[in-house]
Amino acid sequence: MTSVTKHIILAATFAFLLTACATSPTGRSQLKLYSKGQLANMGAQAFDSMKSNQKVSKQAVDNQYVSCITSYITKHVPKSVYDGEWELVVFDEPQINAFALPGGKIGVYTGLMEVAENQHQLAAVIGHEVGHVIAEHGNERMSNSTLIGMGMEVTNQLLQSNQIANSNMIMAAIGMGVQVGVQLPFSRTHETEADLIGLELMARAGFDPKESVNLWVNMDKASGGKRPAEFMSTHPSPATRIETLQSNMAAASHLANQATDRPNCQK
Protein backbone atom coordinates (compact mmCIF):
# COMPACT_ATOMS: atom_id res chain seq x y z
CA MET A 1 0.00 0.00 0.00
CA THR A 2 1.47 3.36 -1.03
CA SER A 3 1.75 6.32 1.35
CA VAL A 4 -0.79 8.20 -0.81
CA THR A 5 -3.33 5.41 -0.41
CA LYS A 6 -2.73 5.24 3.34
CA HIS A 7 -3.32 8.97 3.73
CA ILE A 8 -6.51 8.83 1.65
CA ILE A 9 -7.86 5.91 3.70
CA LEU A 10 -7.08 7.75 6.94
CA ALA A 11 -8.79 10.89 5.64
CA ALA A 12 -11.85 8.91 4.56
CA THR A 13 -12.05 7.18 7.96
CA PHE A 14 -11.79 10.53 9.75
CA ALA A 15 -14.56 11.96 7.57
CA PHE A 16 -16.80 8.97 8.28
CA LEU A 17 -16.35 9.34 12.03
CA LEU A 18 -17.20 13.03 11.82
CA THR A 19 -20.37 12.48 9.80
CA ALA A 20 -21.71 10.15 12.48
CA CYS A 21 -21.71 12.89 15.11
CA ALA A 22 -25.11 14.42 14.26
CA THR A 23 -28.49 13.30 12.89
CA SER A 24 -31.03 15.16 10.75
CA PRO A 25 -34.79 15.24 11.53
CA THR A 26 -35.27 12.37 9.05
CA GLY A 27 -32.57 10.23 10.70
CA ARG A 28 -29.77 10.93 8.24
CA SER A 29 -26.18 11.28 9.53
CA GLN A 30 -24.84 14.85 9.34
CA LEU A 31 -21.57 16.69 9.71
CA LYS A 32 -21.96 19.98 11.60
CA LEU A 33 -18.81 21.90 12.49
CA TYR A 34 -20.39 25.27 13.31
CA SER A 35 -22.40 26.32 16.36
CA LYS A 36 -25.98 27.61 16.16
CA GLY A 37 -24.73 30.97 17.38
CA GLN A 38 -22.22 31.22 14.55
CA LEU A 39 -24.88 30.34 11.99
CA ALA A 40 -27.36 32.83 13.47
CA ASN A 41 -24.77 35.62 13.27
CA MET A 42 -23.96 34.76 9.66
CA GLY A 43 -27.68 34.63 8.84
CA ALA A 44 -28.29 38.05 10.38
CA GLN A 45 -25.37 39.59 8.49
CA ALA A 46 -26.51 38.09 5.19
CA PHE A 47 -30.09 39.25 5.78
CA ASP A 48 -29.01 42.81 6.61
CA SER A 49 -26.94 42.90 3.43
CA MET A 50 -29.88 41.73 1.32
CA LYS A 51 -32.19 44.34 2.85
CA SER A 52 -29.65 47.00 1.94
CA ASN A 53 -29.02 45.82 -1.60
CA GLN A 54 -32.42 44.63 -2.79
CA LYS A 55 -35.73 46.42 -3.15
CA VAL A 56 -38.03 45.80 -0.20
CA SER A 57 -41.76 45.76 -0.96
CA LYS A 58 -43.84 48.54 0.54
CA GLN A 59 -47.13 46.97 -0.55
CA ALA A 60 -49.19 46.48 2.60
CA VAL A 61 -51.39 43.80 1.02
CA ASP A 62 -48.41 41.63 0.01
CA ASN A 63 -46.71 42.03 3.37
CA GLN A 64 -49.84 41.22 5.36
CA TYR A 65 -50.60 38.19 3.19
CA VAL A 66 -47.11 36.69 3.48
CA SER A 67 -46.88 37.60 7.17
CA CYS A 68 -50.17 35.81 7.85
CA ILE A 69 -48.95 32.59 6.21
CA THR A 70 -45.54 32.79 7.83
CA SER A 71 -47.00 33.22 11.31
CA TYR A 72 -48.91 29.94 11.02
CA ILE A 73 -45.83 28.06 9.77
CA THR A 74 -43.31 29.39 12.29
CA LYS A 75 -45.65 28.65 15.20
CA HIS A 76 -44.86 24.97 14.63
CA VAL A 77 -41.06 25.34 14.48
CA PRO A 78 -39.42 23.69 17.52
CA LYS A 79 -38.17 26.22 20.08
CA SER A 80 -34.83 24.40 20.03
CA VAL A 81 -34.42 25.63 16.44
CA TYR A 82 -35.34 29.25 17.12
CA ASP A 83 -37.02 30.67 20.19
CA GLY A 84 -37.75 34.22 19.14
CA GLU A 85 -39.78 36.40 16.79
CA TRP A 86 -39.14 35.62 13.14
CA GLU A 87 -38.26 38.54 10.88
CA LEU A 88 -39.98 38.52 7.49
CA VAL A 89 -39.15 40.71 4.50
CA VAL A 90 -40.96 40.70 1.16
CA PHE A 91 -38.56 41.67 -1.61
CA ASP A 92 -40.03 43.46 -4.62
CA GLU A 93 -38.18 41.36 -7.19
CA PRO A 94 -39.51 39.22 -10.07
CA GLN A 95 -37.54 36.10 -9.22
CA ILE A 96 -39.57 33.05 -8.19
CA ASN A 97 -37.88 32.39 -4.90
CA ALA A 98 -37.93 32.50 -1.11
CA PHE A 99 -35.44 31.62 1.61
CA ALA A 100 -35.04 31.19 5.35
CA LEU A 101 -31.86 31.75 7.34
CA PRO A 102 -30.68 30.63 10.77
CA GLY A 103 -31.59 33.11 13.46
CA GLY A 104 -35.23 33.50 12.41
CA LYS A 105 -34.97 35.30 9.04
CA ILE A 106 -37.35 34.74 6.11
CA GLY A 107 -37.36 36.40 2.71
CA VAL A 108 -40.06 36.05 0.04
CA TYR A 109 -39.87 37.52 -3.47
CA THR A 110 -42.97 39.00 -5.09
CA GLY A 111 -42.30 36.92 -8.22
CA LEU A 112 -43.10 33.79 -6.22
CA MET A 113 -46.63 35.02 -5.58
CA GLU A 114 -47.30 34.91 -9.31
CA VAL A 115 -46.64 31.16 -9.30
CA ALA A 116 -47.92 30.16 -5.84
CA GLU A 117 -51.59 30.69 -6.57
CA ASN A 118 -53.00 30.56 -3.04
CA GLN A 119 -52.10 30.56 0.64
CA HIS A 120 -51.55 26.79 0.67
CA GLN A 121 -49.03 26.83 -2.17
CA LEU A 122 -47.10 29.72 -0.66
CA ALA A 123 -47.16 27.91 2.69
CA ALA A 124 -45.56 24.91 0.96
CA VAL A 125 -42.64 27.08 -0.17
CA ILE A 126 -42.20 28.85 3.17
CA GLY A 127 -42.46 25.52 4.98
CA HIS A 128 -39.80 24.08 2.68
CA GLU A 129 -37.42 26.98 3.31
CA VAL A 130 -37.94 26.83 7.08
CA GLY A 131 -37.34 23.08 6.76
CA HIS A 132 -33.79 23.83 5.62
CA VAL A 133 -33.25 25.79 8.84
CA ILE A 134 -34.78 23.07 11.03
CA ALA A 135 -32.49 20.45 9.47
CA GLU A 136 -29.48 22.82 9.70
CA HIS A 137 -28.64 22.29 6.05
CA GLY A 138 -26.64 25.52 5.93
CA ASN A 139 -24.38 24.25 8.70
CA GLU A 140 -24.04 20.90 6.97
CA ARG A 141 -23.18 22.40 3.57
CA MET A 142 -20.58 24.73 5.04
CA SER A 143 -19.10 21.91 7.12
CA ASN A 144 -18.87 19.54 4.18
CA SER A 145 -17.37 22.25 1.97
CA THR A 146 -14.76 22.84 4.65
CA LEU A 147 -13.98 19.13 4.87
CA ILE A 148 -13.90 18.67 1.09
CA GLY A 149 -11.61 21.68 0.72
CA MET A 150 -9.24 20.24 3.32
CA GLY A 151 -9.31 16.86 1.62
CA MET A 152 -8.64 18.33 -1.82
CA GLU A 153 -5.72 20.33 -0.47
CA VAL A 154 -4.22 17.29 1.27
CA THR A 155 -4.64 15.18 -1.88
CA ASN A 156 -3.02 17.86 -4.02
CA GLN A 157 -0.07 18.11 -1.64
CA LEU A 158 0.35 14.32 -1.66
CA LEU A 159 0.28 14.19 -5.46
CA GLN A 160 2.81 17.00 -5.70
CA SER A 161 5.16 15.67 -3.03
CA ASN A 162 5.15 12.20 -4.58
CA GLN A 163 5.71 13.71 -8.05
CA ILE A 164 2.67 11.94 -9.52
CA ALA A 165 2.48 12.51 -13.28
CA ASN A 166 -0.42 14.66 -14.57
CA SER A 167 -1.35 15.70 -11.02
CA ASN A 168 -3.27 18.76 -12.30
CA MET A 169 -5.46 16.58 -14.53
CA ILE A 170 -6.01 14.16 -11.66
CA MET A 171 -7.09 17.00 -9.36
CA ALA A 172 -9.48 18.35 -12.01
CA ALA A 173 -11.02 14.89 -12.41
CA ILE A 174 -11.36 14.51 -8.64
CA GLY A 175 -13.00 17.94 -8.47
CA MET A 176 -15.60 16.94 -11.07
CA GLY A 177 -16.13 13.61 -9.32
CA VAL A 178 -16.72 15.34 -6.00
CA GLN A 179 -19.22 17.72 -7.60
CA VAL A 180 -21.24 15.12 -9.51
CA GLY A 181 -20.79 12.23 -7.09
CA VAL A 182 -21.01 14.00 -3.74
CA GLN A 183 -22.08 17.66 -3.74
CA LEU A 184 -24.97 17.54 -6.24
CA PRO A 185 -26.65 14.42 -4.79
CA PHE A 186 -26.05 15.90 -1.35
CA SER A 187 -27.90 19.08 -2.35
CA ARG A 188 -30.75 17.03 -3.79
CA THR A 189 -30.97 15.12 -0.52
CA HIS A 190 -31.30 18.43 1.32
CA GLU A 191 -34.07 19.57 -1.02
CA THR A 192 -36.02 16.34 -0.59
CA GLU A 193 -35.60 16.50 3.17
CA ALA A 194 -36.80 20.12 3.23
CA ASP A 195 -39.80 19.15 1.08
CA LEU A 196 -40.82 16.51 3.64
CA ILE A 197 -40.27 18.76 6.65
CA GLY A 198 -42.15 21.56 4.89
CA LEU A 199 -45.02 19.23 4.03
CA GLU A 200 -45.38 18.30 7.69
CA LEU A 201 -45.11 21.93 8.81
CA MET A 202 -47.82 23.19 6.46
CA ALA A 203 -50.10 20.30 7.43
CA ARG A 204 -49.66 20.92 11.17
CA ALA A 205 -50.39 24.60 10.51
CA GLY A 206 -53.72 23.71 8.91
CA PHE A 207 -52.86 24.34 5.26
CA ASP A 208 -53.90 21.85 2.57
CA PRO A 209 -50.83 19.64 1.90
CA LYS A 210 -52.23 18.49 -1.46
CA GLU A 211 -51.58 21.99 -2.79
CA SER A 212 -47.82 21.32 -2.51
CA VAL A 213 -48.19 19.08 -5.56
CA ASN A 214 -50.05 21.79 -7.49
CA LEU A 215 -47.26 24.20 -6.56
CA TRP A 216 -44.65 22.04 -8.30
CA VAL A 217 -46.87 21.65 -11.33
CA ASN A 218 -46.91 25.44 -11.51
CA MET A 219 -43.15 25.64 -10.90
CA ASP A 220 -42.51 23.24 -13.75
CA LYS A 221 -44.67 25.35 -16.09
CA ALA A 222 -42.88 28.53 -14.98
CA SER A 223 -39.49 27.00 -15.81
CA GLY A 224 -40.58 26.36 -19.39
CA GLY A 225 -38.93 22.95 -19.22
CA LYS A 226 -35.48 24.57 -19.14
CA ARG A 227 -33.85 22.42 -16.49
CA PRO A 228 -30.57 20.48 -16.50
CA ALA A 229 -30.58 16.69 -16.22
CA GLU A 230 -31.38 15.78 -12.62
CA PHE A 231 -28.00 14.12 -11.95
CA MET A 232 -26.33 17.44 -12.86
CA SER A 233 -28.70 19.58 -10.84
CA THR A 234 -28.71 20.71 -7.23
CA HIS A 235 -32.48 20.15 -7.08
CA PRO A 236 -34.64 17.11 -7.84
CA SER A 237 -36.82 17.41 -10.93
CA PRO A 238 -40.42 18.58 -10.37
CA ALA A 239 -41.63 15.08 -11.28
CA THR A 240 -39.41 13.54 -8.60
CA ARG A 241 -40.53 16.08 -6.01
CA ILE A 242 -44.20 15.47 -6.83
CA GLU A 243 -43.70 11.71 -6.50
CA THR A 244 -42.02 12.14 -3.10
CA LEU A 245 -44.75 14.47 -1.85
CA GLN A 246 -47.53 12.17 -3.04
CA SER A 247 -45.94 9.17 -1.34
CA ASN A 248 -46.06 11.07 1.96
CA MET A 249 -49.45 12.70 1.41
CA ALA A 250 -51.54 10.31 3.48
CA ALA A 251 -49.62 11.10 6.68
CA ALA A 252 -49.65 14.82 5.90
CA SER A 253 -53.39 14.84 5.23
CA HIS A 254 -53.96 13.11 8.56
CA LEU A 255 -51.99 15.85 10.33
CA ALA A 256 -53.93 18.55 8.46
CA ASN A 257 -57.25 16.98 9.50
CA GLN A 258 -56.11 17.07 13.12
CA ALA A 259 -54.91 20.68 12.98
CA THR A 260 -56.73 23.12 15.24
CA ASP A 261 -55.87 26.10 13.03
CA ARG A 262 -57.66 26.90 9.78
CA PRO A 263 -55.67 29.71 8.12
CA ASN A 264 -57.55 32.26 6.06
CA CYS A 265 -54.80 34.45 4.65
CA GLN A 266 -56.06 36.65 1.82
CA LYS A 267 -54.16 38.54 -0.87
Tab-separated table of C-alpha atoms in Angstrom, residues 118-214:
chain	number	residue	atom	x	y	z
A	118	ASN	CA	-53.004	30.559	-3.040
A	119	GLN	CA	-52.097	30.558	0.642
A	120	HIS	CA	-51.547	26.788	0.672
A	121	GLN	CA	-49.035	26.828	-2.168
A	122	LEU	CA	-47.097	29.723	-0.659
A	123	ALA	CA	-47.161	27.908	2.694
A	124	ALA	CA	-45.556	24.912	0.956
A	125	VAL	CA	-42.638	27.084	-0.174
A	126	ILE	CA	-42.200	28.851	3.165
A	127	GLY	CA	-42.456	25.520	4.985
A	128	HIS	CA	-39.797	24.084	2.679
A	129	GLU	CA	-37.415	26.985	3.310
A	130	VAL	CA	-37.944	26.827	7.078
A	131	GLY	CA	-37.341	23.077	6.758
A	132	HIS	CA	-33.791	23.830	5.621
A	133	VAL	CA	-33.250	25.792	8.841
A	134	ILE	CA	-34.775	23.069	11.030
A	135	ALA	CA	-32.486	20.449	9.467
A	136	GLU	CA	-29.477	22.817	9.696
A	137	HIS	CA	-28.638	22.287	6.048
A	138	GLY	CA	-26.637	25.516	5.930
A	139	ASN	CA	-24.375	24.250	8.697
A	140	GLU	CA	-24.039	20.900	6.966
A	141	ARG	CA	-23.176	22.396	3.573
A	142	MET	CA	-20.579	24.729	5.044
A	143	SER	CA	-19.099	21.908	7.122
A	144	ASN	CA	-18.866	19.540	4.180
A	145	SER	CA	-17.373	22.250	1.972
A	146	THR	CA	-14.756	22.838	4.647
A	147	LEU	CA	-13.975	19.128	4.874
A	148	ILE	CA	-13.896	18.670	1.088
A	149	GLY	CA	-11.608	21.682	0.723
A	150	MET	CA	-9.239	20.243	3.316
A	151	GLY	CA	-9.313	16.859	1.616
A	152	MET	CA	-8.643	18.326	-1.822
A	153	GLU	CA	-5.715	20.332	-0.472
A	154	VAL	CA	-4.225	17.289	1.267
A	155	THR	CA	-4.644	15.181	-1.883
A	156	ASN	CA	-3.016	17.861	-4.024
A	157	GLN	CA	-0.066	18.107	-1.644
A	158	LEU	CA	0.350	14.320	-1.662
A	159	LEU	CA	0.280	14.189	-5.457
A	160	GLN	CA	2.814	16.999	-5.703
A	161	SER	CA	5.157	15.669	-3.026
A	162	ASN	CA	5.148	12.196	-4.581
A	163	GLN	CA	5.707	13.710	-8.049
A	164	ILE	CA	2.673	11.943	-9.522
A	165	ALA	CA	2.479	12.509	-13.281
A	166	ASN	CA	-0.423	14.656	-14.574
A	167	SER	CA	-1.353	15.704	-11.024
A	168	ASN	CA	-3.271	18.756	-12.300
A	169	MET	CA	-5.462	16.584	-14.529
A	170	ILE	CA	-6.014	14.161	-11.662
A	171	MET	CA	-7.086	16.999	-9.356
A	172	ALA	CA	-9.483	18.345	-12.010
A	173	ALA	CA	-11.016	14.888	-12.408
A	174	ILE	CA	-11.356	14.506	-8.643
A	175	GLY	CA	-13.004	17.936	-8.468
A	176	MET	CA	-15.596	16.939	-11.065
A	177	GLY	CA	-16.132	13.609	-9.322
A	178	VAL	CA	-16.724	15.340	-5.997
A	179	GLN	CA	-19.224	17.716	-7.601
A	180	VAL	CA	-21.243	15.116	-9.508
A	181	GLY	CA	-20.788	12.231	-7.088
A	182	VAL	CA	-21.009	14.005	-3.737
A	183	GLN	CA	-22.077	17.661	-3.745
A	184	LEU	CA	-24.969	17.540	-6.238
A	185	PRO	CA	-26.649	14.419	-4.791
A	186	PHE	CA	-26.048	15.896	-1.349
A	187	SER	CA	-27.901	19.078	-2.348
A	188	ARG	CA	-30.754	17.035	-3.795
A	189	THR	CA	-30.967	15.121	-0.520
A	190	HIS	CA	-31.301	18.432	1.315
A	191	GLU	CA	-34.070	19.570	-1.023
A	192	THR	CA	-36.021	16.338	-0.592
A	193	GLU	CA	-35.604	16.496	3.172
A	194	ALA	CA	-36.799	20.122	3.232
A	195	ASP	CA	-39.797	19.146	1.081
A	196	LEU	CA	-40.816	16.512	3.635
A	197	ILE	CA	-40.267	18.764	6.646
A	198	GLY	CA	-42.152	21.562	4.893
A	199	LEU	CA	-45.020	19.227	4.030
A	200	GLU	CA	-45.383	18.305	7.693
A	201	LEU	CA	-45.111	21.931	8.813
A	202	MET	CA	-47.821	23.187	6.464
A	203	ALA	CA	-50.097	20.302	7.433
A	204	ARG	CA	-49.658	20.923	11.169
A	205	ALA	CA	-50.385	24.603	10.512
A	206	GLY	CA	-53.725	23.712	8.914
A	207	PHE	CA	-52.861	24.339	5.263
A	208	ASP	CA	-53.897	21.851	2.565
A	209	PRO	CA	-50.833	19.643	1.899
A	210	LYS	CA	-52.230	18.493	-1.458
A	211	GLU	CA	-51.576	21.988	-2.787
A	212	SER	CA	-47.823	21.317	-2.509
A	213	VAL	CA	-48.187	19.076	-5.561
A	214	ASN	CA	-50.046	21.788	-7.489
